[in-house]
Amino acid sequence: MAWNEPGNKGKDPWGNKGNGGNDKGPPDLEDIFRGMSKRMGGKGNGSSFGKTGVLIFLAIALVVWGISGFYTIKEAEKGVVLRFGQYIGVSEPGLHWQATFIDKVYPVNVKNIRSLPASGSMLTADENVVRVELEVQYEVEDPYLYLFSSVDANASLREATDSALRYVVGHNKMDDILTTGREEIRKATLAEIERIIKPYKLGLEIKDVNVLPARPPEEVKDAFDDAIAAQEDEQRSILEAKAYAREVEPRARGQVERIFQQASAYQQNVILDAKGKAARFEKLLPEYRQAPDVTRKRLYLDTMQEVLAGNSKVLIDSKNGNNLMYLPLDKLMEKGNTHKSQPMQFQVVPNTEHSTHSNGSHSTNSGTPGSSRLTREQRMRQSGR
């Protein structure tokens, strides 16, 4: 029962009695100060003390109010300052002062990279269901818009991300989402999120969108795993083939260049040799005209010397019927390198061992044991005669 209802015989909150008492209302402040003055030894004049006390109280309250206005903004934060609810500016990191009960500061972290996950089962363009998960990384660009442009900027970004993801997945096929089209999905989702949140001015900046590997429904998961493995094998084979091509192609180009250089060198050699021979014959032509026989014989001897320079046969004039003392210098030089201690042997080549050539000369093999034995027997016969 309330104190002022009929029938309440209790006292009121200010010490007065009920209906039968003298209801004077709440006590006067001047009476309170007068009582305090008496307790402190005053003369009962509460008016002067009341003014002094009020001044002291106001001074203390003013000091406390001034001290309470200091605040600090951290290094990674910015403070949004409101005065009577109206935006007046942004406080940078450091020590600042605000008018308590007049200004209000809201610190906002603008350096921290925030993450917002999103996932769901969505329908693709080819009418398949796929579960997609992604993570949006963002930071606060404008702290005032972040706090006051919407009721909850994070919730608005979450709704925009879900809408953008469903839009992008709905315009792509399932094979692209599960295999090679993940990068295109990421770029398209990022662009769609920025397009959606731009009119709302949330004060947020999207840094990146990380699309996690999509998963097919559990009923067909094994088949899609095989398809993904086949796609990866295909890509690996393509990369190996490209690597092999990059390895073989420079080698083939080097071989082609070497063959080309060799052909060019051979061409130049043949051309220069032909020019040299032509110049030589042009110089010999006047001499040939002056002495044809001598020049012809000289050319023949030079040619034979060049042809037979590496031949091991010995040519002997058929007109000379006597034995010829033959000194095999080529064999002696070869044996001299390995058997320097063995004495040199001379061979006498008989005229009967000679083979007649087309030019009227005879030839025989040098340094054969049979020819050496026949020459000694014939020599003994000649000495017996």
GROMACS .gro file of C-alpha atoms in nm:
model
  385
    1MET     CA    1   0.000   0.000   0.000
    2ALA     CA    2   0.137   0.343  -0.092
    3TRP     CA    3   0.213   0.594   0.181
    4ASN     CA    4  -0.045   0.843   0.058
    5GLU     CA    5  -0.336   0.603   0.009
    6PRO     CA    6  -0.634   0.612   0.248
    7GLY     CA    7  -0.593   0.390   0.544
    8ASN     CA    8  -0.213   0.417   0.554
    9LYS     CA    9  -0.110   0.522   0.904
   10GLY     CA   10   0.257   0.513   0.837
   11LYS     CA   11   0.492   0.805   0.788
   12ASP     CA   12   0.567   0.967   0.457
   13PRO     CA   13   0.924   0.966   0.311
   14TRP     CA   14   0.997   1.312   0.458
   15GLY     CA   15   0.918   1.215   0.815
   16ASN     CA   16   0.563   1.354   0.835
   17LYS     CA   17   0.274   1.158   0.971
   18GLY     CA   18  -0.014   1.029   0.770
   19ASN     CA   19  -0.346   1.197   0.713
   20GLY     CA   20  -0.361   1.323   1.069
   21GLY     CA   21  -0.022   1.495   1.052
   22ASN     CA   22   0.092   1.824   0.913
   23ASP     CA   23   0.198   1.756   0.550
   24LYS     CA   24   0.470   2.014   0.478
   25GLY     CA   25   0.636   1.844   0.179
   26PRO     CA   26   1.008   1.780   0.127
   27PRO     CA   27   1.270   1.972   0.336
   28ASP     CA   28   1.417   2.298   0.211
   29LEU     CA   29   1.781   2.310   0.092
   30GLU     CA   30   1.838   2.624   0.297
   31ASP     CA   31   1.741   2.435   0.614
   32ILE     CA   32   1.988   2.166   0.524
   33PHE     CA   33   2.272   2.417   0.479
   34ARG     CA   34   2.172   2.594   0.800
   35GLY     CA   35   2.196   2.265   0.989
   36MET     CA   36   2.536   2.197   0.839
   37SER     CA   37   2.650   2.543   0.942
   38LYS     CA   38   2.548   2.483   1.300
   39ARG     CA   39   2.738   2.157   1.311
   40MET     CA   40   3.050   2.331   1.180
   41GLY     CA   41   3.027   2.599   1.454
   42GLY     CA   42   2.862   2.870   1.256
   43LYS     CA   43   2.624   3.133   1.384
   44GLY     CA   44   2.328   3.001   1.203
   45ASN     CA   45   2.357   3.228   0.900
   46GLY     CA   46   2.333   2.968   0.627
   47SER     CA   47   2.307   3.205   0.332
   48SER     CA   48   2.677   3.301   0.317
   49PHE     CA   49   2.795   2.949   0.382
   50GLY     CA   50   2.562   2.814   0.116
   51LYS     CA   51   2.708   3.040  -0.148
   52THR     CA   52   3.066   2.952  -0.049
   53GLY     CA   53   2.989   2.580  -0.046
   54VAL     CA   54   2.824   2.597  -0.381
   55LEU     CA   55   3.125   2.775  -0.528
   56ILE     CA   56   3.362   2.520  -0.380
   57PHE     CA   57   3.147   2.239  -0.505
   58LEU     CA   58   3.130   2.392  -0.851
   59ALA     CA   59   3.507   2.442  -0.859
   60ILE     CA   60   3.573   2.081  -0.763
   61ALA     CA   61   3.316   1.960  -1.014
   62LEU     CA   62   3.475   2.176  -1.284
   63VAL     CA   63   3.820   2.031  -1.213
   64VAL     CA   64   3.686   1.679  -1.217
   65TRP     CA   65   3.495   1.753  -1.537
   66GLY     CA   66   3.807   1.892  -1.705
   67ILE     CA   67   4.026   1.599  -1.601
   68SER     CA   68   3.766   1.345  -1.714
   69GLY     CA   69   3.774   1.488  -2.065
   70PHE     CA   70   4.122   1.355  -2.154
   71TYR     CA   71   4.129   1.039  -2.370
   72THR     CA   72   4.380   0.850  -2.585
   73ILE     CA   73   4.339   0.712  -2.936
   74LYS     CA   74   4.561   0.410  -3.012
   75GLU     CA   75   4.799   0.387  -3.306
   76ALA     CA   76   4.575   0.165  -3.518
   77GLU     CA   77   4.256   0.357  -3.435
   78LYS     CA   78   4.073   0.672  -3.528
   79GLY     CA   79   3.814   0.843  -3.309
   80VAL     CA   80   3.479   0.964  -3.441
   81VAL     CA   81   3.386   1.279  -3.242
   82LEU     CA   82   3.020   1.378  -3.196
   83ARG     CA   83   2.903   1.697  -3.023
   84PHE     CA   84   2.545   1.675  -2.903
   85GLY     CA   85   2.506   1.389  -3.150
   86GLN     CA   86   2.640   1.582  -3.449
   87TYR     CA   87   2.956   1.470  -3.630
   88ILE     CA   88   3.236   1.726  -3.599
   89GLY     CA   89   3.551   1.535  -3.705
   90VAL     CA   90   3.794   1.246  -3.655
   91SER     CA   91   4.061   1.223  -3.387
   92GLU     CA   92   4.399   1.095  -3.494
   93PRO     CA   93   4.611   0.864  -3.274
   94GLY     CA   94   4.742   1.037  -2.961
   95LEU     CA   95   4.622   1.223  -2.651
   96HIS     CA   96   4.311   1.441  -2.689
   97TRP     CA   97   4.053   1.624  -2.479
   98GLN     CA   98   3.676   1.624  -2.505
   99ALA     CA   99   3.402   1.813  -2.325
  100THR     CA  100   3.246   1.552  -2.101
  101PHE     CA  101   2.868   1.519  -2.136
  102ILE     CA  102   2.894   1.736  -2.447
  103ASP     CA  103   3.127   1.547  -2.682
  104LYS     CA  104   3.132   1.174  -2.742
  105VAL     CA  105   3.422   0.985  -2.902
  106TYR     CA  106   3.390   0.642  -3.067
  107PRO     CA  107   3.731   0.478  -3.139
  108VAL     CA  108   3.742   0.253  -3.445
  109ASN     CA  109   4.028   0.025  -3.550
  110VAL     CA  110   4.114   0.115  -3.911
  111LYS     CA  111   4.434  -0.088  -3.954
  112ASN     CA  112   4.318  -0.435  -3.863
  113ILE     CA  113   4.234  -0.666  -4.156
  114ARG     CA  114   3.899  -0.823  -4.074
  115SER     CA  115   3.767  -1.152  -4.207
  116LEU     CA  116   3.411  -1.245  -4.291
  117PRO     CA  117   3.340  -1.611  -4.378
  118ALA     CA  118   3.052  -1.711  -4.604
  119SER     CA  119   2.934  -2.051  -4.724
  120GLY     CA  120   2.631  -2.233  -4.851
  121SER     CA  121   2.487  -2.488  -5.092
  122MET     CA  122   2.404  -2.316  -5.419
  123LEU     CA  123   2.260  -2.400  -5.758
  124THR     CA  124   2.491  -2.371  -6.060
  125ALA     CA  125   2.408  -2.273  -6.416
  126ASP     CA  126   2.383  -2.639  -6.525
  127GLU     CA  127   2.135  -2.710  -6.242
  128ASN     CA  128   2.375  -2.886  -6.007
  129VAL     CA  129   2.409  -2.829  -5.635
  130VAL     CA  130   2.753  -2.737  -5.503
  131ARG     CA  131   2.876  -2.621  -5.165
  132VAL     CA  132   3.098  -2.313  -5.184
  133GLU     CA  133   3.296  -2.148  -4.905
  134LEU     CA  134   3.484  -1.820  -4.918
  135GLU     CA  135   3.638  -1.561  -4.690
  136VAL     CA  136   3.620  -1.186  -4.743
  137GLN     CA  137   3.908  -0.976  -4.611
  138TYR     CA  138   3.832  -0.608  -4.554
  139GLU     CA  139   3.923  -0.307  -4.342
  140VAL     CA  140   3.752   0.014  -4.228
  141GLU     CA  141   3.818   0.299  -4.468
  142ASP     CA  142   3.585   0.567  -4.323
  143PRO     CA  143   3.512   0.520  -3.950
  144TYR     CA  144   3.216   0.763  -3.946
  145LEU     CA  145   3.037   0.582  -4.232
  146TYR     CA  146   3.124   0.249  -4.075
  147LEU     CA  147   2.947   0.348  -3.750
  148PHE     CA  148   2.653   0.556  -3.866
  149SER     CA  149   2.575   0.488  -4.234
  150SER     CA  150   2.393   0.165  -4.145
  151VAL     CA  151   2.272  -0.014  -3.838
  152ASP     CA  152   2.545  -0.281  -3.867
  153ALA     CA  153   2.804  -0.250  -4.144
  154ASN     CA  154   2.937  -0.602  -4.084
  155ALA     CA  155   2.591  -0.754  -4.119
  156SER     CA  156   2.530  -0.555  -4.438
  157LEU     CA  157   2.858  -0.680  -4.582
  158ARG     CA  158   2.763  -1.037  -4.489
  159GLU     CA  159   2.432  -1.009  -4.675
  160ALA     CA  160   2.603  -0.854  -4.976
  161THR     CA  161   2.863  -1.132  -4.983
  162ASP     CA  162   2.601  -1.404  -4.974
  163SER     CA  163   2.404  -1.237  -5.252
  164ALA     CA  164   2.714  -1.187  -5.470
  165LEU     CA  165   2.832  -1.545  -5.419
  166ARG     CA  166   2.496  -1.692  -5.515
  167TYR     CA  167   2.479  -1.471  -5.822
  168VAL     CA  168   2.826  -1.570  -5.944
  169VAL     CA  169   2.781  -1.942  -5.876
  170GLY     CA  170   2.443  -1.935  -6.049
  171HIS     CA  171   2.605  -1.806  -6.368
  172ASN     CA  172   2.884  -2.066  -6.384
  173LYS     CA  173   2.890  -2.439  -6.450
  174MET     CA  174   2.976  -2.693  -6.188
  175ASP     CA  175   3.288  -2.824  -6.365
  176ASP     CA  176   3.435  -2.473  -6.379
  177ILE     CA  177   3.361  -2.412  -6.012
  178LEU     CA  178   3.519  -2.740  -5.901
  179THR     CA  179   3.825  -2.743  -6.130
  180THR     CA  180   3.985  -2.465  -6.330
  181GLY     CA  181   3.742  -2.175  -6.285
  182ARG     CA  182   3.817  -2.093  -5.922
  183GLU     CA  183   4.020  -1.782  -6.005
  184GLU     CA  184   3.743  -1.646  -6.229
  185ILE     CA  185   3.490  -1.713  -5.953
  186ARG     CA  186   3.706  -1.517  -5.707
  187LYS     CA  187   3.742  -1.216  -5.933
  188ALA     CA  188   3.374  -1.209  -6.027
  189THR     CA  189   3.266  -1.238  -5.661
  190LEU     CA  190   3.497  -0.953  -5.556
  191ALA     CA  191   3.364  -0.725  -5.829
  192GLU     CA  192   3.002  -0.812  -5.744
  193ILE     CA  193   3.049  -0.742  -5.371
  194GLU     CA  194   3.201  -0.401  -5.444
  195ARG     CA  195   2.915  -0.322  -5.680
  196ILE     CA  196   2.651  -0.413  -5.419
  197ILE     CA  197   2.797  -0.224  -5.120
  198LYS     CA  198   2.891   0.091  -5.313
  199PRO     CA  199   2.545   0.263  -5.286
  200TYR     CA  200   2.520   0.188  -4.913
  201LYS     CA  201   2.845   0.372  -4.827
  202LEU     CA  202   2.947   0.133  -4.550
  203GLY     CA  203   3.292   0.289  -4.516
  204LEU     CA  204   3.459  -0.048  -4.588
  205GLU     CA  205   3.734  -0.141  -4.834
  206ILE     CA  206   3.743  -0.498  -4.968
  207LYS     CA  207   4.101  -0.623  -4.977
  208ASP     CA  208   4.060  -0.973  -5.115
  209VAL     CA  209   3.825  -1.267  -5.152
  210ASN     CA  210   3.960  -1.618  -5.090
  211VAL     CA  211   3.747  -1.890  -5.246
  212LEU     CA  212   3.801  -2.228  -5.080
  213PRO     CA  213   3.782  -2.550  -5.285
  214ALA     CA  214   3.420  -2.620  -5.369
  215ARG     CA  215   3.268  -2.954  -5.284
  216PRO     CA  216   3.005  -3.150  -5.476
  217PRO     CA  217   2.718  -3.331  -5.304
  218GLU     CA  218   2.818  -3.634  -5.101
  219GLU     CA  219   2.629  -3.870  -5.335
  220VAL     CA  220   2.856  -3.792  -5.631
  221LYS     CA  221   3.170  -3.689  -5.444
  222ASP     CA  222   3.378  -3.992  -5.557
  223ALA     CA  223   3.297  -3.937  -5.923
  224PHE     CA  224   3.388  -3.569  -5.901
  225ASP     CA  225   3.712  -3.653  -5.720
  226ASP     CA  226   3.807  -3.875  -6.014
  227ALA     CA  227   3.717  -3.596  -6.255
  228ILE     CA  228   3.932  -3.347  -6.064
  229ALA     CA  229   4.224  -3.594  -6.058
  230ALA     CA  230   4.191  -3.640  -6.435
  231GLN     CA  231   4.194  -3.263  -6.484
  232GLU     CA  232   4.506  -3.232  -6.271
  233ASP     CA  233   4.677  -3.514  -6.468
  234GLU     CA  234   4.588  -3.336  -6.790
  235GLN     CA  235   4.737  -3.010  -6.669
  236ARG     CA  236   5.051  -3.187  -6.546
  237SER     CA  237   5.096  -3.362  -6.882
  238ILE     CA  238   5.054  -3.032  -7.063
  239LEU     CA  239   5.314  -2.866  -6.842
  240GLU     CA  240   5.558  -3.156  -6.888
  241ALA     CA  241   5.513  -3.140  -7.266
  242LYS     CA  242   5.577  -2.766  -7.265
  243ALA     CA  243   5.887  -2.815  -7.051
  244TYR     CA  244   6.017  -3.082  -7.290
  245ALA     CA  245   5.949  -2.856  -7.586
  246ARG     CA  246   6.138  -2.572  -7.419
  247GLU     CA  247   6.429  -2.811  -7.362
  248VAL     CA  248   6.441  -2.968  -7.709
  249GLU     CA  249   6.369  -2.661  -7.919
  250PRO     CA  250   6.688  -2.466  -7.829
  251ARG     CA  251   6.897  -2.778  -7.886
  252ALA     CA  252   6.742  -2.832  -8.230
  253ARG     CA  253   6.790  -2.466  -8.315
  254GLY     CA  254   7.155  -2.499  -8.214
  255GLN     CA  255   7.203  -2.801  -8.439
  256VAL     CA  256   7.035  -2.623  -8.729
  257GLU     CA  257   7.257  -2.323  -8.676
  258ARG     CA  258   7.570  -2.541  -8.659
  259ILE     CA  259   7.478  -2.725  -8.980
  260PHE     CA  260   7.406  -2.394  -9.148
  261GLN     CA  261   7.743  -2.255  -9.041
  262GLN     CA  262   7.921  -2.570  -9.161
  263ALA     CA  263   7.744  -2.552  -9.496
  264SER     CA  264   7.831  -2.187  -9.528
  265ALA     CA  265   8.196  -2.258  -9.444
  266TYR     CA  266   8.205  -2.545  -9.695
  267GLN     CA  267   8.049  -2.323  -9.957
  268GLN     CA  268   8.305  -2.052  -9.898
  269ASN     CA  269   8.586  -2.308  -9.904
  270VAL     CA  270   8.473  -2.456 -10.236
  271ILE     CA  271   8.425  -2.115 -10.389
  272LEU     CA  272   8.766  -1.990 -10.277
  273ASP     CA  273   8.935  -2.315 -10.387
  274ALA     CA  274   8.772  -2.290 -10.728
  275LYS     CA  275   8.877  -1.928 -10.757
  276GLY     CA  276   9.233  -2.021 -10.656
  277LYS     CA  277   9.252  -2.299 -10.914
  278ALA     CA  278   9.109  -2.071 -11.180
  279ALA     CA  279   9.364  -1.804 -11.093
  280ARG     CA  280   9.641  -2.066 -11.102
  281PHE     CA  281   9.545  -2.189 -11.447
  282GLU     CA  282   9.513  -1.833 -11.570
  283LYS     CA  283   9.872  -1.773 -11.459
  284LEU     CA  284   9.988  -2.100 -11.617
  285LEU     CA  285   9.823  -2.027 -11.949
  286PRO     CA  286  10.093  -1.786 -12.075
  287GLU     CA  287  10.365  -2.033 -11.974
  288TYR     CA  288  10.181  -2.320 -12.140
  289ARG     CA  289  10.155  -2.125 -12.458
  290GLN     CA  290  10.530  -2.059 -12.453
  291ALA     CA  291  10.638  -2.419 -12.364
  292PRO     CA  292  10.345  -2.665 -12.388
  293ASP     CA  293  10.547  -2.985 -12.339
  294VAL     CA  294  10.736  -2.867 -12.038
  295THR     CA  295  10.429  -2.724 -11.874
  296ARG     CA  296  10.226  -3.036 -11.945
  297LYS     CA  297  10.493  -3.260 -11.796
  298ARG     CA  298  10.528  -3.035 -11.495
  299LEU     CA  299  10.155  -3.047 -11.433
  300TYR     CA  300  10.157  -3.424 -11.466
  301LEU     CA  301  10.440  -3.463 -11.215
  302ASP     CA  302  10.275  -3.230 -10.964
  303THR     CA  303   9.950  -3.420 -10.996
  304MET     CA  304  10.115  -3.759 -10.951
  305GLN     CA  305  10.309  -3.633 -10.654
  306GLU     CA  306   9.987  -3.513 -10.494
  307VAL     CA  307   9.801  -3.837 -10.572
  308LEU     CA  308  10.075  -4.078 -10.465
  309ALA     CA  309  10.186  -3.885 -10.158
  310GLY     CA  310  10.006  -4.124  -9.922
  311ASN     CA  311  10.057  -4.443 -10.126
  312SER     CA  312  10.290  -4.720  -9.999
  313LYS     CA  313  10.368  -4.864 -10.347
  314VAL     CA  314  10.697  -4.800 -10.521
  315LEU     CA  315  10.700  -4.715 -10.892
  316ILE     CA  316  11.004  -4.821 -11.096
  317ASP     CA  317  11.084  -4.733 -11.450
  318SER     CA  318  11.036  -5.036 -11.673
  319LYS     CA  319  11.326  -4.938 -11.898
  320ASN     CA  320  11.577  -5.020 -11.624
  321GLY     CA  321  11.608  -5.400 -11.613
  322ASN     CA  322  11.854  -5.416 -11.323
  323ASN     CA  323  11.766  -5.470 -10.962
  324LEU     CA  324  11.687  -5.158 -10.763
  325MET     CA  325  11.814  -5.091 -10.418
  326TYR     CA  326  11.496  -4.980 -10.234
  327LEU     CA  327  11.511  -4.807  -9.899
  328PRO     CA  328  11.165  -4.822  -9.726
  329LEU     CA  329  11.184  -4.494  -9.541
  330ASP     CA  330  10.814  -4.498  -9.441
  331LYS     CA  331  10.847  -4.838  -9.271
  332LEU     CA  332  11.175  -4.743  -9.111
  333MET     CA  333  11.022  -4.430  -8.965
  334GLU     CA  334  10.727  -4.625  -8.823
  335LYS     CA  335  10.953  -4.895  -8.670
  336GLY     CA  336  11.203  -4.642  -8.549
  337ASN     CA  337  10.956  -4.506  -8.295
  338THR     CA  338  10.907  -4.851  -8.129
  339HIS     CA  339  11.229  -5.046  -8.211
  340LYS     CA  340  11.508  -4.798  -8.216
  341SER     CA  341  11.768  -5.064  -8.129
  342GLN     CA  342  11.702  -5.283  -8.439
  343PRO     CA  343  11.940  -5.229  -8.738
  344MET     CA  344  11.803  -5.098  -9.062
  345GLN     CA  345  11.761  -5.354  -9.344
  346PHE     CA  346  11.783  -5.287  -9.711
  347GLN     CA  347  11.574  -5.464  -9.974
  348VAL     CA  348  11.661  -5.534 -10.331
  349VAL     CA  349  11.357  -5.543 -10.552
  350PRO     CA  350  11.403  -5.756 -10.867
  351ASN     CA  351  11.267  -5.651 -11.195
  352THR     CA  352  11.050  -5.966 -11.217
  353GLU     CA  353  10.839  -5.869 -10.916
  354HIS     CA  354  10.731  -5.549 -11.075
  355SER     CA  355  10.376  -5.491 -11.194
  356THR     CA  356  10.336  -5.282 -11.502
  357HIS     CA  357  10.103  -4.983 -11.484
  358SER     CA  358   9.931  -4.800 -11.759
  359ASN     CA  359  10.194  -4.532 -11.764
  360GLY     CA  360  10.478  -4.775 -11.842
  361SER     CA  361  10.598  -4.807 -11.479
  362HIS     CA  362  10.618  -5.101 -11.240
  363SER     CA  363  10.501  -5.115 -10.877
  364THR     CA  364  10.568  -5.349 -10.584
  365ASN     CA  365  10.473  -5.363 -10.215
  366SER     CA  366  10.746  -5.232  -9.991
  367GLY     CA  367  10.874  -5.407  -9.687
  368THR     CA  368  10.722  -5.757  -9.751
  369PRO     CA  369  10.917  -6.069  -9.633
  370GLY     CA  370  10.862  -6.256  -9.961
  371SER     CA  371  11.020  -5.993 -10.174
  372SER     CA  372  11.315  -5.979  -9.941
  373ARG     CA  373  11.382  -6.355  -9.967
  374LEU     CA  374  11.358  -6.360 -10.348
  375THR     CA  375  11.609  -6.083 -10.384
  376ARG     CA  376  11.871  -6.273 -10.182
  377GLU     CA  377  11.827  -6.591 -10.393
  378GLN     CA  378  11.853  -6.404 -10.719
  379ARG     CA  379  12.159  -6.227 -10.590
  380MET     CA  380  12.323  -6.562 -10.510
  381ARG     CA  381  12.243  -6.687 -10.859
  382GLN     CA  382  12.394  -6.383 -11.014
  383SER     CA  383  12.707  -6.417 -10.802
  384GLY     CA  384  12.736  -6.791 -10.903
  385ARG     CA  385  12.720  -6.700 -11.263
   0.00000   0.00000   0.00000
